[in-house]
Coordinates of N, CA and C in Angstrom, one line a residue:
M1 N -22.5 32.5 -45.6 CA -23.3 31.4 -46.1 C -22.8 31.1 -47.6
S2 N -22.6 29.9 -47.9 CA -22.2 29.5 -49.3 C -22.9 28.3 -49.7
S3 N -23.0 28.1 -51.0 CA -23.6 26.9 -51.6 C -22.7 26.3 -52.6
T4 N -22.9 25.0 -52.8 CA -22.1 24.2 -53.8 C -23.1 23.5 -54.7
F5 N -22.9 23.7 -56.0 CA -23.7 22.9 -57.0 C -23.3 21.5 -56.8
N6 N -24.3 20.6 -56.6 CA -24.1 19.2 -56.2 C -24.9 18.2 -56.9
L7 N -26.0 18.5 -57.5 CA -26.9 17.5 -58.1 C -27.7 18.1 -59.3
I8 N -27.9 17.3 -60.3 CA -28.8 17.6 -61.4 C -29.9 16.5 -61.3
G9 N -31.2 17.0 -61.2 CA -32.3 16.0 -61.1 C -33.1 16.0 -62.4
L10 N -33.4 14.8 -62.8 CA -34.3 14.6 -63.9 C -35.6 13.8 -63.4
V11 N -36.7 14.3 -63.8 CA -38.0 13.7 -63.5 C -38.3 12.8 -64.7
V12 N -38.5 11.5 -64.5 CA -38.7 10.5 -65.5 C -40.1 9.8 -65.5
A13 N -40.6 9.5 -66.7 CA -41.9 8.9 -66.8 C -41.7 7.3 -66.6
D14 N -40.6 6.8 -67.0 CA -40.3 5.4 -67.0 C -38.9 5.2 -66.5
M15 N -38.7 4.8 -65.2 CA -37.3 4.7 -64.6 C -36.5 3.7 -65.4
G16 N -37.0 2.5 -65.7 CA -36.2 1.5 -66.4 C -35.7 2.0 -67.8
R17 N -36.6 2.6 -68.6 CA -36.2 3.1 -69.9 C -35.2 4.2 -69.8
S18 N -35.4 5.1 -68.8 CA -34.4 6.1 -68.7 C -33.0 5.6 -68.2
L19 N -33.0 4.7 -67.3 CA -31.7 4.1 -66.8 C -31.1 3.4 -68.0
D20 N -31.8 2.6 -68.8 CA -31.2 1.9 -69.9 C -30.6 2.9 -70.9
F21 N -31.3 4.0 -71.1 CA -30.7 5.0 -72.0 C -29.4 5.5 -71.5
Y22 N -29.3 5.9 -70.2 CA -28.1 6.5 -69.7 C -27.0 5.5 -69.5
R23 N -27.4 4.2 -69.3 CA -26.4 3.1 -69.3 C -25.6 3.1 -70.7
L24 N -26.4 3.3 -71.7 CA -25.7 3.3 -73.1 C -24.7 4.4 -73.2
L25 N -24.9 5.4 -72.4 CA -23.9 6.5 -72.4 C -22.8 6.4 -71.4
G26 N -22.8 5.2 -70.7 CA -21.7 4.9 -69.8 C -21.9 5.2 -68.3
L27 N -23.1 5.7 -68.0 CA -23.4 5.8 -66.5 C -23.7 4.4 -65.9
E28 N -23.5 4.3 -64.6 CA -23.6 3.0 -64.0 C -24.6 3.1 -62.8
P29 N -25.9 3.2 -63.1 CA -26.9 3.1 -62.0 C -26.8 1.8 -61.3
P30 N -27.1 1.7 -60.0 CA -27.1 0.4 -59.3 C -27.9 -0.6 -60.0
A31 N -27.5 -1.9 -59.9 CA -28.3 -3.0 -60.4 C -29.6 -3.0 -59.7
G32 N -30.7 -3.3 -60.4 CA -32.0 -3.4 -59.8 C -32.7 -2.1 -59.6
A33 N -32.0 -1.0 -60.0 CA -32.5 0.4 -59.7 C -33.8 0.7 -60.5
E34 N -34.1 -0.1 -61.5 CA -35.3 0.2 -62.4 C -36.6 0.2 -61.6
A35 N -36.6 -0.5 -60.5 CA -37.9 -0.5 -59.7 C -37.9 0.5 -58.6
E36 N -36.9 1.3 -58.5 CA -36.8 2.3 -57.4 C -37.5 3.6 -57.9
P37 N -38.0 4.4 -56.9 CA -38.6 5.7 -57.2 C -37.6 6.8 -57.3
H38 N -36.4 6.6 -56.8 CA -35.3 7.6 -56.8 C -34.0 6.9 -57.0
V39 N -33.2 7.4 -57.9 CA -31.9 6.7 -58.2 C -30.9 7.9 -58.4
E40 N -29.7 7.7 -57.8 CA -28.6 8.6 -58.0 C -27.4 7.9 -58.6
V41 N -26.7 8.7 -59.4 CA -25.4 8.2 -59.9 C -24.4 9.3 -59.6
T42 N -23.3 8.9 -59.0 CA -22.2 9.9 -58.8 C -21.3 10.0 -60.0
L43 N -21.1 11.2 -60.5 CA -20.3 11.4 -61.7 C -18.9 11.7 -61.3
P44 N -17.9 11.6 -62.2 CA -16.5 12.0 -61.8 C -16.5 13.4 -61.3
G45 N -15.8 13.7 -60.2 CA -15.7 15.0 -59.6 C -16.7 15.2 -58.5
G46 N -17.6 14.2 -58.3 CA -18.6 14.2 -57.2 C -20.0 14.8 -57.5
L47 N -20.2 15.4 -58.6 CA -21.5 15.9 -59.0 C -22.4 14.6 -59.2
R48 N -23.7 14.7 -58.8 CA -24.6 13.6 -58.8 C -25.7 13.9 -59.9
L49 N -26.1 12.9 -60.6 CA -27.3 12.9 -61.4 C -28.3 12.0 -60.8
A50 N -29.5 12.7 -60.5 CA -30.6 11.9 -59.9 C -31.8 11.8 -60.8
F51 N -32.4 10.7 -60.7 CA -33.6 10.3 -61.4 C -34.8 10.1 -60.5
D52 N -35.9 10.8 -60.6 CA -37.1 10.6 -59.8 C -38.2 10.4 -60.7
T53 N -39.1 9.4 -60.3 CA -40.3 9.2 -61.1 C -41.3 10.3 -60.8
E54 N -42.2 10.5 -61.8 CA -43.2 11.5 -61.6 C -44.0 11.3 -60.4
E55 N -44.2 10.0 -60.0 CA -45.0 9.7 -58.8 C -44.3 10.2 -57.5
T56 N -42.9 10.0 -57.6 CA -42.1 10.5 -56.4 C -42.3 12.0 -56.2
I57 N -42.2 12.7 -57.3 CA -42.3 14.2 -57.2 C -43.7 14.6 -56.7
R58 N -44.7 13.9 -57.2 CA -46.1 14.2 -56.8 C -46.3 13.8 -55.3
S59 N -45.5 12.9 -54.8 CA -45.7 12.5 -53.4 C -45.5 13.7 -52.4
F60 N -44.6 14.6 -52.8 CA -44.4 15.8 -51.9 C -44.8 17.1 -52.6
D61 N -45.2 17.1 -53.9 CA -45.7 18.2 -54.6 C -46.9 17.8 -55.4
P62 N -48.1 17.6 -54.8 CA -49.2 17.0 -55.5 C -49.7 17.8 -56.8
D63 N -49.3 19.1 -56.9 CA -49.7 19.9 -58.0 C -48.7 19.9 -59.1
W64 N -47.6 19.1 -59.0 CA -46.5 19.1 -60.0 C -47.1 18.6 -61.3
A65 N -46.6 19.3 -62.4 CA -46.9 18.9 -63.7 C -45.7 19.1 -64.6
P66 N -45.5 18.3 -65.6 CA -44.3 18.6 -66.5 C -44.4 20.0 -67.1
A67 N -43.2 20.6 -67.3 CA -43.1 21.9 -67.8 C -43.8 22.0 -69.2
T68 N -44.3 23.1 -69.6 CA -44.9 23.3 -70.9 C -44.0 24.2 -71.6
G69 N -44.2 24.4 -72.9 CA -43.4 25.3 -73.7 C -42.5 24.7 -74.6
G70 N -42.6 23.4 -74.7 CA -41.7 22.6 -75.7 C -40.5 22.0 -75.0
V71 N -40.0 21.0 -75.8 CA -38.8 20.3 -75.3 C -37.6 21.1 -75.6
G72 N -36.5 20.7 -75.0 CA -35.2 21.4 -75.3 C -34.8 22.5 -74.4
R73 N -35.4 22.6 -73.2 CA -35.1 23.6 -72.3 C -33.9 23.2 -71.4
V74 N -33.6 21.9 -71.4 CA -32.5 21.3 -70.6 C -31.7 20.4 -71.5
S75 N -30.4 20.4 -71.4 CA -29.7 19.4 -72.2 C -28.5 19.0 -71.3
L76 N -28.1 17.8 -71.6 CA -26.9 17.2 -70.9 C -25.9 16.9 -72.1
A77 N -24.7 16.9 -71.8 CA -23.7 16.7 -72.8 C -22.7 15.7 -72.4
F78 N -22.4 14.7 -73.3 CA -21.4 13.7 -73.0 C -20.2 13.8 -73.9
A79 N -19.0 13.9 -73.4 CA -17.8 13.9 -74.2 C -17.4 12.5 -74.6
C80 N -17.1 12.4 -75.9 CA -16.6 11.2 -76.5 C -15.1 11.3 -76.8
D81 N -14.5 10.1 -76.9 CA -13.0 10.1 -77.1 C -12.6 10.6 -78.5
S82 N -13.6 10.4 -79.5 CA -13.2 10.7 -80.9 C -14.4 11.0 -81.7
P83 N -14.3 11.7 -82.8 CA -15.4 11.9 -83.7 C -16.1 10.6 -84.1
A84 N -15.3 9.5 -84.3 CA -15.9 8.2 -84.7 C -16.8 7.7 -83.6
E85 N -16.4 7.9 -82.3 CA -17.2 7.5 -81.2 C -18.5 8.2 -81.1
V86 N -18.5 9.5 -81.5 CA -19.8 10.3 -81.6 C -20.7 9.6 -82.5
D87 N -20.2 9.2 -83.7 CA -21.0 8.6 -84.7 C -21.5 7.2 -84.3
A88 N -20.6 6.4 -83.7 CA -21.0 5.1 -83.2 C -22.0 5.1 -82.1
L89 N -21.8 6.0 -81.1 CA -22.7 6.1 -80.0 C -24.1 6.6 -80.5
H90 N -24.1 7.6 -81.4 CA -25.4 8.0 -81.9 C -26.1 6.9 -82.6
A91 N -25.4 6.1 -83.4 CA -26.0 4.9 -84.1 C -26.5 3.9 -83.1
D92 N -25.7 3.6 -82.0 CA -26.1 2.7 -81.0 C -27.4 3.1 -80.3
L93 N -27.5 4.4 -80.0 CA -28.7 4.9 -79.4 C -29.9 4.8 -80.3
L94 N -29.8 5.1 -81.5 CA -30.9 5.0 -82.5 C -31.3 3.5 -82.7
A95 N -30.3 2.6 -82.7 CA -30.6 1.2 -82.9 C -31.3 0.7 -81.7
A96 N -31.1 1.3 -80.5 CA -31.8 0.8 -79.3 C -33.2 1.4 -79.2
G97 N -33.6 2.2 -80.2 CA -35.0 2.7 -80.3 C -35.1 4.1 -79.8
H98 N -34.0 4.8 -79.5 CA -34.1 6.2 -79.0 C -34.2 7.1 -80.2
T99 N -34.7 8.3 -80.0 CA -34.9 9.3 -81.0 C -33.8 10.2 -81.2
G100 N -33.3 10.4 -82.5 CA -32.3 11.3 -82.8 C -32.9 12.7 -83.0
H101 N -32.2 13.7 -82.7 CA -32.6 15.1 -83.0 C -31.8 15.8 -84.0
L102 N -30.5 15.7 -83.9 CA -29.5 16.2 -84.9 C -28.5 15.2 -85.2
P103 N -28.4 14.7 -86.4 CA -27.4 13.7 -86.7 C -26.0 14.2 -86.6
P104 N -25.0 13.4 -86.5 CA -23.6 13.9 -86.3 C -23.2 14.8 -87.4
W105 N -22.6 15.9 -87.0 CA -22.0 16.8 -88.0 C -20.8 17.5 -87.4
D106 N -20.0 18.1 -88.3 CA -18.8 18.8 -87.9 C -19.1 20.2 -87.6
A107 N -19.2 20.6 -86.3 CA -19.6 21.9 -85.9 C -18.5 22.9 -86.2
F108 N -18.9 24.2 -86.5 CA -17.9 25.2 -86.8 C -17.0 25.5 -85.6
W109 N -17.4 25.2 -84.4 CA -16.5 25.4 -83.2 C -15.5 24.3 -83.0
G110 N -15.3 23.4 -83.9 CA -14.3 22.4 -83.9 C -14.6 21.1 -83.2
Q111 N -15.9 20.7 -83.2 CA -16.2 19.5 -82.6 C -17.1 18.7 -83.5
R112 N -17.1 17.4 -83.4 CA -18.1 16.5 -84.0 C -19.2 16.5 -83.0
Y113 N -20.4 16.7 -83.4 CA -21.6 16.9 -82.5 C -22.8 16.2 -83.0
A114 N -23.6 15.7 -82.1 CA -24.9 15.1 -82.4 C -25.8 15.3 -81.2
T115 N -27.1 15.2 -81.4 CA -28.1 15.4 -80.3 C -29.1 14.3 -80.5
V116 N -29.4 13.6 -79.4 CA -30.4 12.6 -79.3 C -31.4 13.0 -78.1
L117 N -32.5 12.4 -78.1 CA -33.5 12.7 -77.0 C -33.5 11.6 -76.1
D118 N -33.5 11.9 -74.8 CA -33.7 10.8 -73.8 C -35.2 10.4 -73.8
P119 N -35.6 9.4 -73.1 CA -37.0 8.9 -73.1 C -38.0 10.0 -72.7
D120 N -37.5 11.0 -72.0 CA -38.5 12.1 -71.6 C -38.3 13.3 -72.4
G121 N -37.6 13.3 -73.5 CA -37.5 14.4 -74.4 C -36.4 15.4 -74.1
N122 N -35.6 15.1 -73.1 CA -34.4 16.0 -72.9 C -33.4 15.8 -73.9
H123 N -32.8 16.9 -74.3 CA -31.7 16.9 -75.3 C -30.4 16.3 -74.6
V124 N -29.8 15.4 -75.3 CA -28.5 14.8 -74.8 C -27.5 15.0 -76.0
D125 N -26.5 15.8 -75.8 CA -25.5 16.1 -76.8 C -24.3 15.1 -76.6
L126 N -23.8 14.7 -77.8 CA -22.6 13.9 -77.9 C -21.6 14.7 -78.6
F127 N -20.3 14.8 -78.1 CA -19.3 15.6 -78.8 C -17.9 15.1 -78.6
A128 N -17.1 15.5 -79.5 CA -15.6 15.1 -79.5 C -14.9 16.2 -80.3
P129 N -13.7 16.5 -79.9 CA -12.9 17.5 -80.7 C -12.6 16.9 -82.1
L130 N -12.6 17.7 -83.1 CA -12.2 17.3 -84.4 C -10.7 17.4 -84.5
P131 N -10.1 16.6 -85.3 CA -8.6 16.6 -85.4 C -8.2 18.0 -85.9
A132 N -7.1 18.5 -85.4 CA -6.6 19.8 -85.9 C -6.2 19.7 -87.4
V133 N -6.6 20.7 -88.1 CA -6.2 20.8 -89.5 C -4.9 21.5 -89.7
A134 N -4.0 20.9 -90.3 CA -2.7 21.6 -90.5 C -2.9 22.7 -91.5
T135 N -2.3 23.9 -91.2 CA -2.3 25.0 -92.2 C -1.1 25.0 -93.0
P136 N -1.2 25.3 -94.3 CA 0.0 25.2 -95.2 C 1.0 26.3 -94.9

């Protein structure tokens, strides 16, 4: 018996707001999906990202409740083409009314990095490699 990692699922309070957020990050949910209780987007390589409304989850698990213990237990990360794109995408997300968590900075591991929160409080990281620094 074997298994294959195939899907990441997010439970969302507001499907439309969540899909709008992830569209800003380049994902392409189907047109009109905002009214659906379950939406999937196939990512490069075949992995899928699914969105389910809280009502959908409760339809088969009536005792379901959001996890407690604080936000930040799950994060998704989006690669950007350049450090400037990290800054621009971070600014675009904030301008669209989303919440920043960590503003862009140059991380010690060699990446430009920033973290925003999706509409349900999940951490979404933006990153790009920093240009190599020539040594004398």
